[in-house]
PDB file of N, CA and C in Angstrom:
ATOM      1  N   LEU A 213     -60.170 -43.500   0.525  1.00 54.00           N
ATOM      2  CA  LEU A 213     -60.770 -42.954  -0.975  1.00 54.00           C
ATOM      3  C   LEU A 213     -62.638 -43.518  -0.675  1.00 54.00           C
ATOM      4  N   TYR A 214     -62.694 -43.591   0.218  1.00 55.00           N
ATOM      5  CA  TYR A 214     -64.519 -44.033   0.336  1.00 55.00           C
ATOM      6  C   TYR A 214     -65.153 -42.672   0.348  1.00 55.00           C
ATOM      7  N   ILE A 215     -64.292 -42.261   1.403  1.00 56.00           N
ATOM      8  CA  ILE A 215     -65.011 -40.825   1.368  1.00 56.00           C
ATOM      9  C   ILE A 215     -64.532 -39.940   0.618  1.00 56.00           C
ATOM     10  N   ARG A 216     -63.458 -40.225  -0.103  1.00 59.00           N
ATOM     11  CA  ARG A 216     -63.281 -38.273  -1.266  1.00 59.00           C
ATOM     12  C   ARG A 216     -64.541 -39.267  -2.347  1.00 59.00           C
ATOM     13  N   SER A 217     -64.744 -40.967  -3.234  1.00 63.00           N
ATOM     14  CA  SER A 217     -65.587 -41.269  -3.365  1.00 63.00           C
ATOM     15  C   SER A 217     -67.255 -40.729  -3.319  1.00 63.00           C
ATOM     16  N   LYS A 218     -68.133 -40.294  -2.255  1.00 68.00           N
ATOM     17  CA  LYS A 218     -68.944 -39.888  -0.875  1.00 68.00           C
ATOM     18  C   LYS A 218     -69.408 -38.789  -2.133  1.00 68.00           C
ATOM     19  N   ALA A 219     -68.208 -37.651  -1.977  1.00 72.00           N
ATOM     20  CA  ALA A 219     -67.682 -36.318  -2.044  1.00 72.00           C
ATOM     21  C   ALA A 219     -67.529 -36.230  -3.679  1.00 72.00           C
ATOM     22  N   VAL A 220     -67.433 -37.424  -4.429  1.00 76.00           N
ATOM     23  CA  VAL A 220     -67.418 -37.050  -6.015  1.00 76.00           C
ATOM     24  C   VAL A 220     -69.491 -37.078  -6.459  1.00 76.00           C
ATOM     25  N   VAL A 221     -70.098 -38.192  -5.639  1.00 74.00           N
ATOM     26  CA  VAL A 221     -71.364 -38.461  -5.839  1.00 74.00           C
ATOM     27  C   VAL A 221     -72.198 -37.166  -5.503  1.00 74.00           C
ATOM     28  N   SER A 222     -71.654 -36.317  -4.005  1.00 77.00           N
ATOM     29  CA  SER A 222     -72.190 -35.348  -3.680  1.00 77.00           C
ATOM     30  C   SER A 222     -72.184 -34.525  -4.784  1.00 77.00           C
ATOM     31  N   THR A 223     -71.082 -34.506  -5.605  1.00 80.00           N
ATOM     32  CA  THR A 223     -70.836 -32.974  -6.269  1.00 80.00           C
ATOM     33  C   THR A 223     -71.816 -33.177  -7.807  1.00 80.00           C
ATOM     34  N   GLN A 224     -71.873 -34.378  -8.142  1.00 82.00           N
ATOM     35  CA  GLN A 224     -72.632 -35.009  -9.478  1.00 82.00           C
ATOM     36  C   GLN A 224     -74.331 -34.230  -8.678  1.00 82.00           C
ATOM     37  N   SER A 225     -74.759 -34.955  -7.564  1.00 86.00           N
ATOM     38  CA  SER A 225     -75.711 -34.250  -7.331  1.00 86.00           C
ATOM     39  C   SER A 225     -76.496 -32.932  -7.205  1.00 86.00           C
ATOM     40  N   THR A 226     -75.022 -32.479  -7.004  1.00 89.00           N
ATOM     41  CA  THR A 226     -75.511 -30.689  -7.068  1.00 89.00           C
ATOM     42  C   THR A 226     -75.282 -30.440  -8.165  1.00 89.00           C
ATOM     43  N   GLY A 227     -74.325 -30.737  -9.280  1.00 87.00           N
ATOM     44  CA  GLY A 227     -74.624 -30.587 -10.449  1.00 87.00           C
ATOM     45  C   GLY A 227     -75.983 -30.770 -10.614  1.00 87.00           C
ATOM     46  N   LYS A 228     -76.207 -31.654 -10.736  1.00 88.00           N
ATOM     47  CA  LYS A 228     -77.661 -32.241 -11.424  1.00 88.00           C
ATOM     48  C   LYS A 228     -78.726 -31.401 -10.871  1.00 88.00           C
ATOM     49  N   ALA A 229     -78.812 -30.949  -9.899  1.00 91.00           N
ATOM     50  CA  ALA A 229     -79.974 -29.587  -9.221  1.00 91.00           C
ATOM     51  C   ALA A 229     -79.568 -28.864  -9.822  1.00 91.00           C
ATOM     52  N   LEU A 230     -78.738 -28.231 -10.246  1.00 93.00           N
ATOM     53  CA  LEU A 230     -78.099 -26.749 -10.946  1.00 93.00           C
ATOM     54  C   LEU A 230     -79.084 -26.500 -12.317  1.00 93.00           C
ATOM     55  N   GLU A 231     -78.258 -28.388 -12.993  1.00 91.00           N
ATOM     56  CA  GLU A 231     -78.484 -28.176 -14.522  1.00 91.00           C
ATOM     57  C   GLU A 231     -80.353 -28.115 -14.559  1.00 91.00           C
ATOM     58  N   SER A 232     -81.055 -28.713 -13.763  1.00 93.00           N
ATOM     59  CA  SER A 232     -82.479 -29.010 -13.891  1.00 93.00           C
ATOM     60  C   SER A 232     -83.572 -27.647 -13.045  1.00 93.00           C
ATOM     61  N   VAL A 233     -82.638 -26.650 -13.254  1.00 94.00           N
ATOM     62  CA  VAL A 233     -83.529 -25.575 -12.930  1.00 94.00           C
ATOM     63  C   VAL A 233     -83.371 -23.960 -14.054  1.00 94.00           C
ATOM     64  N   PRO A 234     -84.371 -24.564 -14.479  1.00 94.00           N
ATOM     65  CA  PRO A 234     -84.361 -23.543 -15.991  1.00 94.00           C
ATOM     66  C   PRO A 234     -84.176 -21.813 -15.247  1.00 94.00           C
ATOM     67  N   GLU A 235     -83.518 -20.793 -15.799  1.00 93.00           N
ATOM     68  CA  GLU A 235     -83.137 -19.761 -15.302  1.00 93.00           C
ATOM     69  C   GLU A 235     -84.749 -18.802 -15.054  1.00 93.00           C
ATOM     70  N   SER A 236     -85.563 -19.264 -16.423  1.00 94.00           N
ATOM     71  CA  SER A 236     -87.127 -18.511 -16.368  1.00 94.00           C
ATOM     72  C   SER A 236     -87.538 -18.769 -15.088  1.00 94.00           C
ATOM     73  N   ASP A 237     -87.625 -19.806 -14.515  1.00 94.00           N
ATOM     74  CA  ASP A 237     -87.826 -20.521 -13.288  1.00 94.00           C
ATOM     75  C   ASP A 237     -87.068 -19.508 -11.757  1.00 94.00           C
ATOM     76  N   ARG A 238     -86.006 -19.365 -11.972  1.00 94.00           N
ATOM     77  CA  ARG A 238     -85.053 -19.228 -10.749  1.00 94.00           C
ATOM     78  C   ARG A 238     -85.896 -16.916 -10.995  1.00 94.00           C
ATOM     79  N   SER A 239     -85.746 -16.737 -12.359  1.00 93.00           N
ATOM     80  CA  SER A 239     -86.005 -15.207 -12.123  1.00 93.00           C
ATOM     81  C   SER A 239     -87.514 -14.924 -11.673  1.00 93.00           C
ATOM     82  N   SER A 240     -88.565 -15.833 -12.155  1.00 95.00           N
ATOM     83  CA  SER A 240     -89.727 -15.691 -11.384  1.00 95.00           C
ATOM     84  C   SER A 240     -90.062 -16.182 -10.541  1.00 95.00           C
ATOM     85  N   ASN A 241     -89.502 -16.560  -9.471  1.00 95.00           N
ATOM     86  CA  ASN A 241     -89.375 -17.332  -8.000  1.00 95.00           C
ATOM     87  C   ASN A 241     -88.378 -17.157  -7.509  1.00 95.00           C
ATOM     88  N   GLU A 242     -88.738 -15.661  -6.072  1.00 95.00           N
ATOM     89  CA  GLU A 242     -86.783 -15.490  -5.611  1.00 95.00           C
ATOM     90  C   GLU A 242     -86.774 -16.536  -4.419  1.00 95.00           C
ATOM     91  N   THR A 243     -87.795 -17.432  -4.213  1.00 95.00           N
ATOM     92  CA  THR A 243     -87.618 -18.583  -3.320  1.00 95.00           C
ATOM     93  C   THR A 243     -86.496 -19.877  -3.909  1.00 95.00           C
ATOM     94  N   LEU A 244     -87.125 -19.729  -5.021  1.00 95.00           N
ATOM     95  CA  LEU A 244     -86.591 -20.807  -5.415  1.00 95.00           C
ATOM     96  C   LEU A 244     -85.013 -20.157  -6.197  1.00 95.00           C
ATOM     97  N   ALA A 245     -84.741 -18.931  -6.618  1.00 95.00           N
ATOM     98  CA  ALA A 245     -83.661 -18.175  -6.461  1.00 95.00           C
ATOM     99  C   ALA A 245     -82.418 -18.472  -5.713  1.00 95.00           C
ATOM    100  N   ASN A 246     -83.226 -18.048  -4.378  1.00 96.00           N
ATOM    101  CA  ASN A 246     -81.998 -18.623  -3.481  1.00 96.00           C
ATOM    102  C   ASN A 246     -81.663 -19.597  -2.817  1.00 96.00           C
ATOM    103  N   LEU A 247     -82.414 -20.624  -3.076  1.00 95.00           N
ATOM    104  CA  LEU A 247     -82.045 -22.156  -2.689  1.00 95.00           C
ATOM    105  C   LEU A 247     -81.337 -22.833  -4.277  1.00 95.00           C
ATOM    106  N   TYR A 248     -81.221 -22.071  -5.333  1.00 95.00           N
ATOM    107  CA  TYR A 248     -80.572 -22.162  -6.681  1.00 95.00           C
ATOM    108  C   TYR A 248     -78.613 -21.750  -6.335  1.00 95.00           C
ATOM    109  N   GLU A 249     -78.754 -20.313  -5.820  1.00 96.00           N
ATOM    110  CA  GLU A 249     -77.518 -20.032  -5.273  1.00 96.00           C
ATOM    111  C   GLU A 249     -76.922 -20.445  -3.661  1.00 96.00           C
ATOM    112  N   GLY A 250     -77.825 -20.864  -2.668  1.00 95.00           N
ATOM    113  CA  GLY A 250     -77.177 -21.879  -1.989  1.00 95.00           C
ATOM    114  C   GLY A 250     -76.545 -22.894  -2.564  1.00 95.00           C
ATOM    115  N   VAL A 251     -77.528 -23.641  -3.252  1.00 95.00           N
ATOM    116  CA  VAL A 251     -76.708 -25.050  -3.725  1.00 95.00           C
ATOM    117  C   VAL A 251     -75.692 -24.724  -4.910  1.00 95.00           C
ATOM    118  N   SER A 252     -75.877 -23.583  -5.470  1.00 95.00           N
ATOM    119  CA  SER A 252     -74.089 -23.617  -6.694  1.00 95.00           C
ATOM    120  C   SER A 252     -73.057 -23.149  -5.474  1.00 95.00           C
ATOM    121  N   LEU A 253     -73.238 -21.950  -4.366  1.00 95.00           N
ATOM    122  CA  LEU A 253     -71.741 -22.013  -3.062  1.00 95.00           C
ATOM    123  C   LEU A 253     -71.433 -23.035  -3.431  1.00 95.00           C
ATOM    124  N   THR A 254     -72.329 -24.022  -2.382  1.00 92.00           N
ATOM    125  CA  THR A 254     -72.022 -25.531  -2.466  1.00 92.00           C
ATOM    126  C   THR A 254     -71.528 -26.084  -3.134  1.00 92.00           C
ATOM    127  N   HIS A 255     -71.104 -26.073  -4.097  1.00 91.00           N
ATOM    128  CA  HIS A 255     -71.060 -27.204  -5.408  1.00 91.00           C
ATOM    129  C   HIS A 255     -69.699 -26.459  -5.652  1.00 91.00           C
ATOM    130  N   SER A 256     -69.974 -25.539  -5.787  1.00 92.00           N
ATOM    131  CA  SER A 256     -68.365 -24.274  -6.281  1.00 92.00           C
ATOM    132  C   SER A 256     -67.440 -24.640  -5.016  1.00 92.00           C
ATOM    133  N   GLN A 257     -67.880 -24.201  -3.626  1.00 91.00           N
ATOM    134  CA  GLN A 257     -66.865 -24.590  -2.513  1.00 91.00           C
ATOM    135  C   GLN A 257     -66.531 -25.939  -1.931  1.00 91.00           C
ATOM    136  N   LEU A 258     -67.143 -27.406  -2.621  1.00 88.00           N
ATOM    137  CA  LEU A 258     -67.188 -28.271  -3.300  1.00 88.00           C
ATOM    138  C   LEU A 258     -65.700 -28.600  -4.082  1.00 88.00           C
ATOM    139  N   HIS A 259     -66.191 -27.891  -5.339  1.00 86.00           N
ATOM    140  CA  HIS A 259     -64.947 -28.035  -6.216  1.00 86.00           C
ATOM    141  C   HIS A 259     -63.326 -27.864  -5.658  1.00 86.00           C
ATOM    142  N   GLN A 260     -63.904 -26.409  -4.938  1.00 90.00           N
ATOM    143  CA  GLN A 260     -62.537 -26.042  -5.167  1.00 90.00           C
ATOM    144  C   GLN A 260     -61.793 -26.175  -3.599  1.00 90.00           C
ATOM    145  N   VAL A 261     -62.416 -27.434  -2.534  1.00 88.00           N
ATOM    146  CA  VAL A 261     -62.213 -27.942  -2.119  1.00 88.00           C
ATOM    147  C   VAL A 261     -61.339 -29.149  -2.335  1.00 88.00           C
ATOM    148  N   PHE A 262     -61.480 -30.165  -3.169  1.00 87.00           N
ATOM    149  CA  PHE A 262     -61.380 -30.972  -4.336  1.00 87.00           C
ATOM    150  C   PHE A 262     -59.797 -30.463  -4.881  1.00 87.00           C
ATOM    151  N   LYS A 263     -60.122 -28.702  -5.740  1.00 87.00           N
ATOM    152  CA  LYS A 263     -58.667 -28.995  -5.996  1.00 87.00           C
ATOM    153  C   LYS A 263     -57.398 -28.385  -5.596  1.00 87.00           C
ATOM    154  N   ARG A 264     -58.241 -28.034  -4.233  1.00 90.00           N
ATOM    155  CA  ARG A 264     -57.052 -28.038  -3.276  1.00 90.00           C
ATOM    156  C   ARG A 264     -55.997 -29.382  -3.098  1.00 90.00           C
ATOM    157  N   HIS A 265     -56.715 -29.816  -3.008  1.00 88.00           N
ATOM    158  CA  HIS A 265     -56.658 -31.783  -2.530  1.00 88.00           C
ATOM    159  C   HIS A 265     -56.019 -32.147  -3.893  1.00 88.00           C
ATOM    160  N   ASN A 266     -55.682 -31.273  -5.108  1.00 89.00           N
ATOM    161  CA  ASN A 266     -55.550 -32.781  -6.104  1.00 89.00           C
ATOM    162  C   ASN A 266     -56.645 -33.432  -6.578  1.00 89.00           C
ATOM    163  N   LEU A 267     -58.274 -33.312  -6.342  1.00 89.00           N
ATOM    164  CA  LEU A 267     -58.593 -33.865  -7.141  1.00 89.00           C
ATOM    165  C   LEU A 267     -59.348 -33.234  -8.096  1.00 89.00           C
ATOM    166  N   VAL A 268     -59.208 -33.324  -9.384  1.00 89.00           N
ATOM    167  CA  VAL A 268     -59.747 -32.606 -10.458  1.00 89.00           C
ATOM    168  C   VAL A 268     -60.661 -33.161 -11.391  1.00 89.00           C
ATOM    169  N   LYS A 269     -61.974 -32.538 -11.681  1.00 90.00           N
ATOM    170  CA  LYS A 269     -62.587 -32.927 -12.456  1.00 90.00           C
ATOM    171  C   LYS A 269     -62.349 -33.368 -14.078  1.00 90.00           C
ATOM    172  N   ILE A 270     -62.341 -34.435 -14.770  1.00 93.00           N
ATOM    173  CA  ILE A 270     -62.305 -34.596 -16.458  1.00 93.00           C
ATOM    174  C   ILE A 270     -63.200 -34.540 -16.595  1.00 93.00           C
ATOM    175  N   ASP A 271     -63.597 -33.518 -17.406  1.00 95.00           N
ATOM    176  CA  ASP A 271     -64.636 -33.205 -18.807  1.00 95.00           C
ATOM    177  C   ASP A 271     -63.992 -33.628 -20.110  1.00 95.00           C
ATOM    178  N   PRO A 272     -63.730 -34.598 -20.769  1.00 97.00           N
ATOM    179  CA  PRO A 272     -62.636 -34.809 -21.804  1.00 97.00           C
ATOM    180  C   PRO A 272     -63.360 -34.516 -23.269  1.00 97.00           C
ATOM    181  N   MET A 273     -64.989 -33.979 -23.943  1.00 97.00           N
ATOM    182  CA  MET A 273     -65.580 -33.522 -24.803  1.00 97.00           C
ATOM    183  C   MET A 273     -64.717 -33.004 -25.943  1.00 97.00           C
ATOM    184  N   ASP A 274     -64.199 -33.683 -26.890  1.00 96.00           N
ATOM    185  CA  ASP A 274     -63.797 -33.691 -27.953  1.00 96.00           C
ATOM    186  C   ASP A 274     -61.666 -33.944 -27.976  1.00 96.00           C
ATOM    187  N   GLU A 275     -61.606 -34.643 -26.378  1.00 97.00           N
ATOM    188  CA  GLU A 275     -61.182 -34.797 -26.652  1.00 97.00           C
ATOM    189  C   GLU A 275     -59.944 -36.734 -26.884  1.00 97.00           C
ATOM    190  N   GLU A 276     -59.203 -36.840 -27.304  1.00 97.00           N
ATOM    191  CA  GLU A 276     -58.913 -38.258 -27.987  1.00 97.00           C
ATOM    192  C   GLU A 276     -59.696 -39.729 -26.447  1.00 97.00           C
ATOM    193  N   PHE A 277     -59.792 -40.126 -27.302  1.00 98.00           N
ATOM    194  CA  PHE A 277     -60.374 -41.342 -25.932  1.00 98.00           C
ATOM    195  C   PHE A 277     -59.116 -42.412 -25.414  1.00 98.00           C
ATOM    196  N   ASP A 278     -59.223 -41.795 -24.069  1.00 97.00           N
ATOM    197  CA  ASP A 278     -58.077 -42.538 -23.543  1.00 97.00           C
ATOM    198  C   ASP A 278     -58.218 -43.585 -22.420  1.00 97.00           C
ATOM    199  N   PRO A 279     -58.136 -44.819 -22.642  1.00 97.00           N
ATOM    200  CA  PRO A 279     -58.622 -45.904 -21.890  1.00 97.00           C
ATOM    201  C   PRO A 279     -58.397 -45.617 -20.294  1.00 97.00           C
ATOM    202  N   VAL A 280     -57.378 -45.161 -20.061  1.00 95.00           N
ATOM    203  CA  VAL A 280     -56.943 -44.595 -18.480  1.00 95.00           C
ATOM    204  C   VAL A 280     -57.523 -43.766 -17.010  1.00 95.00           C
ATOM    205  N   TYR A 281     -58.435 -42.580 -18.456  1.00 97.00           N
ATOM    206  CA  TYR A 281     -59.441 -42.031 -17.962  1.00 97.00           C
ATOM    207  C   TYR A 281     -60.808 -41.649 -18.541  1.00 97.00           C
ATOM    208  N   HIS A 282     -60.696 -42.536 -19.153  1.00 98.00           N
ATOM    209  CA  HIS A 282     -62.593 -43.035 -19.825  1.00 98.00           C
ATOM    210  C   HIS A 282     -62.843 -44.853 -19.914  1.00 98.00           C
ATOM    211  N   GLU A 283     -64.067 -44.441 -20.124  1.00 98.00           N
ATOM    212  CA  GLU A 283     -64.857 -45.279 -19.934  1.00 98.00           C
ATOM    213  C   GLU A 283     -65.798 -45.245 -21.297  1.00 98.00           C
ATOM    214  N   ALA A 284     -65.973 -46.149 -22.416  1.00 98.00           N
ATOM    215  CA  ALA A 284     -66.410 -46.287 -22.872  1.00 98.00           C
ATOM    216  C   ALA A 284     -68.013 -46.652 -23.150  1.00 98.00           C
ATOM    217  N   MET A 285     -69.295 -45.753 -23.239  1.00 98.00           N
ATOM    218  CA  MET A 285     -70.323 -46.211 -22.503  1.00 98.00           C
ATOM    219  C   MET A 285     -70.652 -46.260 -24.558  1.00 98.00           C
ATOM    220  N   PHE A 286     -70.609 -46.336 -25.136  1.00 98.00           N
ATOM    221  CA  PHE A 286     -71.206 -46.623 -27.055  1.00 98.00           C
ATOM    222  C   PHE A 286     -69.971 -45.962 -27.908  1.00 98.00           C
ATOM    223  N   GLN A 287     -70.394 -46.289 -29.176  1.00 97.00           N
ATOM    224  CA  GLN A 287     -69.573 -45.563 -30.237  1.00 97.00           C
ATOM    225  C   GLN A 287     -70.607 -45.218 -30.886  1.00 97.00           C
ATOM    226  N   VAL A 288     -70.503 -43.729 -31.691  1.00 96.00           N
ATOM    227  CA  VAL A 288     -71.439 -43.414 -33.041  1.00 96.00           C
ATOM    228  C   VAL A 288     -70.798 -42.870 -33.676  1.00 96.00           C
ATOM    229  N   PRO A 289     -71.235 -43.775 -35.455  1.00 96.00           N
ATOM    230  CA  PRO A 289     -70.155 -43.431 -36.573  1.00 96.00           C
ATOM    231  C   PRO A 289     -70.448 -41.966 -36.827  1.00 96.00           C
ATOM    232  N   ASP A 290     -68.942 -40.925 -36.981  1.00 94.00           N
ATOM    233  CA  ASP A 290     -69.773 -39.849 -37.156  1.00 94.00           C
ATOM    234  C   ASP A 290     -68.304 -39.116 -38.741  1.00 94.00           C
ATOM    235  N   PRO A 291     -69.023 -38.858 -39.600  1.00 93.00           N
ATOM    236  CA  PRO A 291     -67.939 -38.213 -41.088  1.00 93.00           C
ATOM    237  C   PRO A 291     -67.089 -37.644 -40.658  1.00 93.00           C
ATOM    238  N   THR A 292     -67.706 -36.378 -39.403  1.00 94.00           N
ATOM    239  CA  THR A 292     -67.006 -35.320 -39.791  1.00 94.00           C
ATOM    240  C   THR A 292     -66.426 -34.904 -38.752  1.00 94.00           C
ATOM    241  N   LYS A 293     -66.101 -35.959 -37.612  1.00 95.00           N
ATOM    242  CA  LYS A 293     -64.869 -35.893 -36.314  1.00 95.00           C
ATOM    243  C   LYS A 293     -64.153 -37.119 -36.513  1.00 95.00           C
ATOM    244  N   THR A 294     -63.209 -36.295 -36.483  1.00 95.00           N
ATOM    245  CA  THR A 294     -61.941 -38.244 -35.975  1.00 95.00           C
ATOM    246  C   THR A 294     -62.021 -39.374 -35.373  1.00 95.00           C
ATOM    247  N   PRO A 295     -62.133 -40.577 -35.792  1.00 97.00           N
ATOM    248  CA  PRO A 295     -62.589 -41.366 -34.886  1.00 97.00           C
ATOM    249  C   PRO A 295     -61.734 -42.024 -33.729  1.00 97.00           C
ATOM    250  N   GLY A 296     -62.090 -42.066 -32.647  1.00 97.00           N
ATOM    251  CA  GLY A 296     -61.530 -42.454 -31.297  1.00 97.00           C
ATOM    252  C   GLY A 296     -61.500 -40.888 -30.520  1.00 97.00           C
ATOM    253  N   THR A 297     -62.175 -39.870 -31.152  1.00 97.00           N
ATOM    254  CA  THR A 297     -63.152 -38.850 -30.872  1.00 97.00           C
ATOM    255  C   THR A 297     -63.736 -38.664 -29.631  1.00 97.00           C
ATOM    256  N   VAL A 298     -63.574 -38.316 -28.463  1.00 98.00           N
ATOM    257  CA  VAL A 298     -64.931 -38.316 -27.265  1.00 98.00           C
ATOM    258  C   VAL A 298     -66.518 -37.409 -28.092  1.00 98.00           C
ATOM    259  N   MET A 299     -67.561 -37.705 -28.100  1.00 97.00           N
ATOM    260  CA  MET A 299     -68.315 -37.151 -29.010  1.00 97.00           C
ATOM    261  C   MET A 299     -69.020 -36.629 -27.475  1.00 97.00           C
ATOM    262  N   ASN A 300     -69.074 -37.439 -26.757  1.00 97.00           N
ATOM    263  CA  ASN A 300     -70.453 -36.891 -26.140  1.00 97.00           C
ATOM    264  C   ASN A 300     -69.626 -37.924 -24.334  1.00 97.00           C
ATOM    265  N   VAL A 301     -70.099 -36.666 -23.724  1.00 96.00           N
ATOM    266  CA  VAL A 301     -69.912 -37.106 -22.190  1.00 96.00           C
ATOM    267  C   VAL A 301     -71.094 -37.257 -21.342  1.00 96.00           C
ATOM    268  N   VAL A 302     -71.102 -39.211 -20.960  1.00 95.00           N
ATOM    269  CA  VAL A 302     -72.353 -39.401 -20.055  1.00 95.00           C
ATOM    270  C   VAL A 302     -72.142 -38.908 -18.367  1.00 95.00           C
ATOM    271  N   GLN A 303     -71.184 -38.848 -17.824  1.00 92.00           N
ATOM    272  CA  GLN A 303     -70.528 -38.847 -16.843  1.00 92.00           C
ATOM    273  C   GLN A 303     -68.904 -38.580 -16.545  1.00 92.00           C
ATOM    274  N   VAL A 304     -69.334 -36.829 -15.420  1.00 92.00           N
ATOM    275  CA  VAL A 304     -67.817 -36.918 -15.826  1.00 92.00           C
ATOM    276  C   VAL A 304     -66.903 -37.170 -14.702  1.00 92.00           C
ATOM    277  N   GLY A 305     -65.268 -37.358 -14.681  1.00 93.00           N
ATOM    278  CA  GLY A 305     -64.290 -38.088 -14.134  1.00 93.00           C
ATOM    279  C   GLY A 305     -63.662 -37.059 -13.051  1.00 93.00           C
ATOM    280  N   TYR A 306     -62.771 -37.963 -12.299  1.00 91.00           N
ATOM    281  CA  TYR A 306     -62.486 -37.586 -11.721  1.00 91.00           C
ATOM    282  C   TYR A 306     -60.694 -37.750 -11.711  1.00 91.00           C
ATOM    283  N   VAL A 307     -59.932 -37.462 -11.143  1.00 92.00           N
ATOM    284  CA  VAL A 307     -58.050 -37.581 -11.338  1.00 92.00           C
ATOM    285  C   VAL A 307     -57.933 -37.000 -10.127  1.00 92.00           C
ATOM    286  N   LEU A 308     -57.037 -38.270  -8.568  1.00 89.00           N
ATOM    287  CA  LEU A 308     -56.694 -37.595  -8.124  1.00 89.00           C
ATOM    288  C   LEU A 308     -55.298 -37.455  -8.434  1.00 89.00           C
ATOM    289  N   HIS A 309     -54.148 -36.523  -7.715  1.00 89.00           N
ATOM    290  CA  HIS A 309     -52.026 -36.932  -8.206  1.00 89.00           C
ATOM    291  C   HIS A 309     -52.092 -37.349  -9.054  1.00 89.00           C
ATOM    292  N   SER A 310     -53.153 -37.339 -10.513  1.00 88.00           N
ATOM    293  CA  SER A 310     -52.814 -37.476 -12.201  1.00 88.00           C
ATOM    294  C   SER A 310     -53.237 -39.069 -11.887  1.00 88.00           C
ATOM    295  N   ARG A 311     -53.672 -40.226 -11.220  1.00 91.00           N
ATOM    296  CA  ARG A 311     -54.453 -40.949 -11.063  1.00 91.00           C
ATOM    297  C   ARG A 311     -55.754 -40.907 -11.234  1.00 91.00           C
ATOM    298  N   SER A 312     -56.572 -41.654 -12.101  1.00 91.00           N
ATOM    299  CA  SER A 312     -57.758 -41.825 -12.327  1.00 91.00           C
ATOM    300  C   SER A 312     -58.692 -42.797 -10.999  1.00 91.00           C
ATOM    301  N   ILE A 313     -59.686 -42.160 -10.413  1.00 89.00           N
ATOM    302  CA  ILE A 313     -60.384 -42.635  -9.909  1.00 89.00           C
ATOM    303  C   ILE A 313     -61.875 -42.733 -10.155  1.00 89.00           C
ATOM    304  N   ARG A 314     -62.575 -42.639 -11.048  1.00 90.00           N
ATOM    305  CA  ARG A 314     -63.210 -42.811 -11.004  1.00 90.00           C
ATOM    306  C   ARG A 314     -63.307 -41.939 -12.796  1.00 90.00           C
ATOM    307  N   PRO A 315     -62.986 -43.020 -13.596  1.00 95.00           N
ATOM    308  CA  PRO A 315     -63.334 -42.814 -15.169  1.00 95.00           C
ATOM    309  C   PRO A 315     -64.654 -42.172 -15.984  1.00 95.00           C
ATOM    310  N   ALA A 316     -63.997 -41.241 -16.782  1.00 96.00           N
ATOM    311  CA  ALA A 316     -65.719 -40.676 -17.693  1.00 96.00           C
ATOM    312  C   ALA A 316     -66.463 -41.643 -18.688  1.00 96.00           C
ATOM    313  N   LYS A 317     -67.397 -41.063 -17.932  1.00 97.00           N
ATOM    314  CA  LYS A 317     -68.209 -41.918 -19.041  1.00 97.00           C
ATOM    315  C   LYS A 317     -68.383 -41.437 -19.943  1.00 97.00           C
ATOM    316  N   VAL A 318     -67.657 -41.987 -21.210  1.00 98.00           N
ATOM    317  CA  VAL A 318     -68.316 -40.944 -22.667  1.00 98.00           C
ATOM    318  C   VAL A 318     -68.510 -41.792 -23.747  1.00 98.00           C
ATOM    319  N   GLY A 319     -69.223 -41.506 -24.982  1.00 98.00           N
ATOM    320  CA  GLY A 319     -69.664 -41.562 -26.617  1.00 98.00           C
ATOM    321  C   GLY A 319     -68.546 -41.235 -26.729  1.00 98.00           C
ATOM    322  N   VAL A 320     -68.195 -42.180 -27.899  1.00 98.00           N
ATOM    323  CA  VAL A 320     -66.548 -42.169 -28.946  1.00 98.00           C
ATOM    324  C   VAL A 320     -67.175 -42.619 -30.437  1.00 98.00           C
ATOM    325  N   VAL A 321     -66.685 -41.447 -31.024  1.00 98.00           N
ATOM    326  CA  VAL A 321     -66.991 -41.114 -32.468  1.00 98.00           C
ATOM    327  C   VAL A 321     -65.850 -42.826 -33.308  1.00 98.00           C
ATOM    328  N   LYS A 322     -66.681 -43.379 -34.438  1.00 97.00           N
ATOM    329  CA  LYS A 322     -66.098 -44.701 -34.615  1.00 97.00           C
ATOM    330  C   LYS A 322     -65.925 -43.779 -35.957  1.00 97.00           C
ATOM    331  N   GLU A 323     -65.910 -45.270 -36.923  1.00 92.00           N
ATOM    332  CA  GLU A 323     -65.755 -45.038 -38.365  1.00 92.00           C
ATOM    333  C   GLU A 323     -66.645 -45.394 -38.880  1.00 92.00           C
ATOM    334  N   PRO A 324     -67.387 -44.040 -39.747  1.00 86.00           N
ATOM    335  CA  PRO A 324     -68.306 -44.929 -41.012  1.00 86.00           C
ATOM    336  C   PRO A 324     -68.739 -46.091 -41.648  1.00 86.00           C
TER     337      PRO A 324
END
């Protein structure tokens, strides 16, 4: 479980790295574009290995809050959404063989 935990953190780090590089910077800098592509391929390969071993990422945006798979970080009143719905994903979670090994950290809609 410790190794899986470290692998999950690694994929989170590669995901954050990919999010931090704007398209405009990649198109104007070939070295940065190549680095981005390498990190992107590593990120994809990690997720393929996870999937092969039944380690699945959960990104519960707009789903009903489930305390087995989600950890509520905050609540926000929103009259346009159903109370108990996930309205923000702070950190994705992971499930291994239908068992939560890291719950998704989420913001949940509450009644106004």
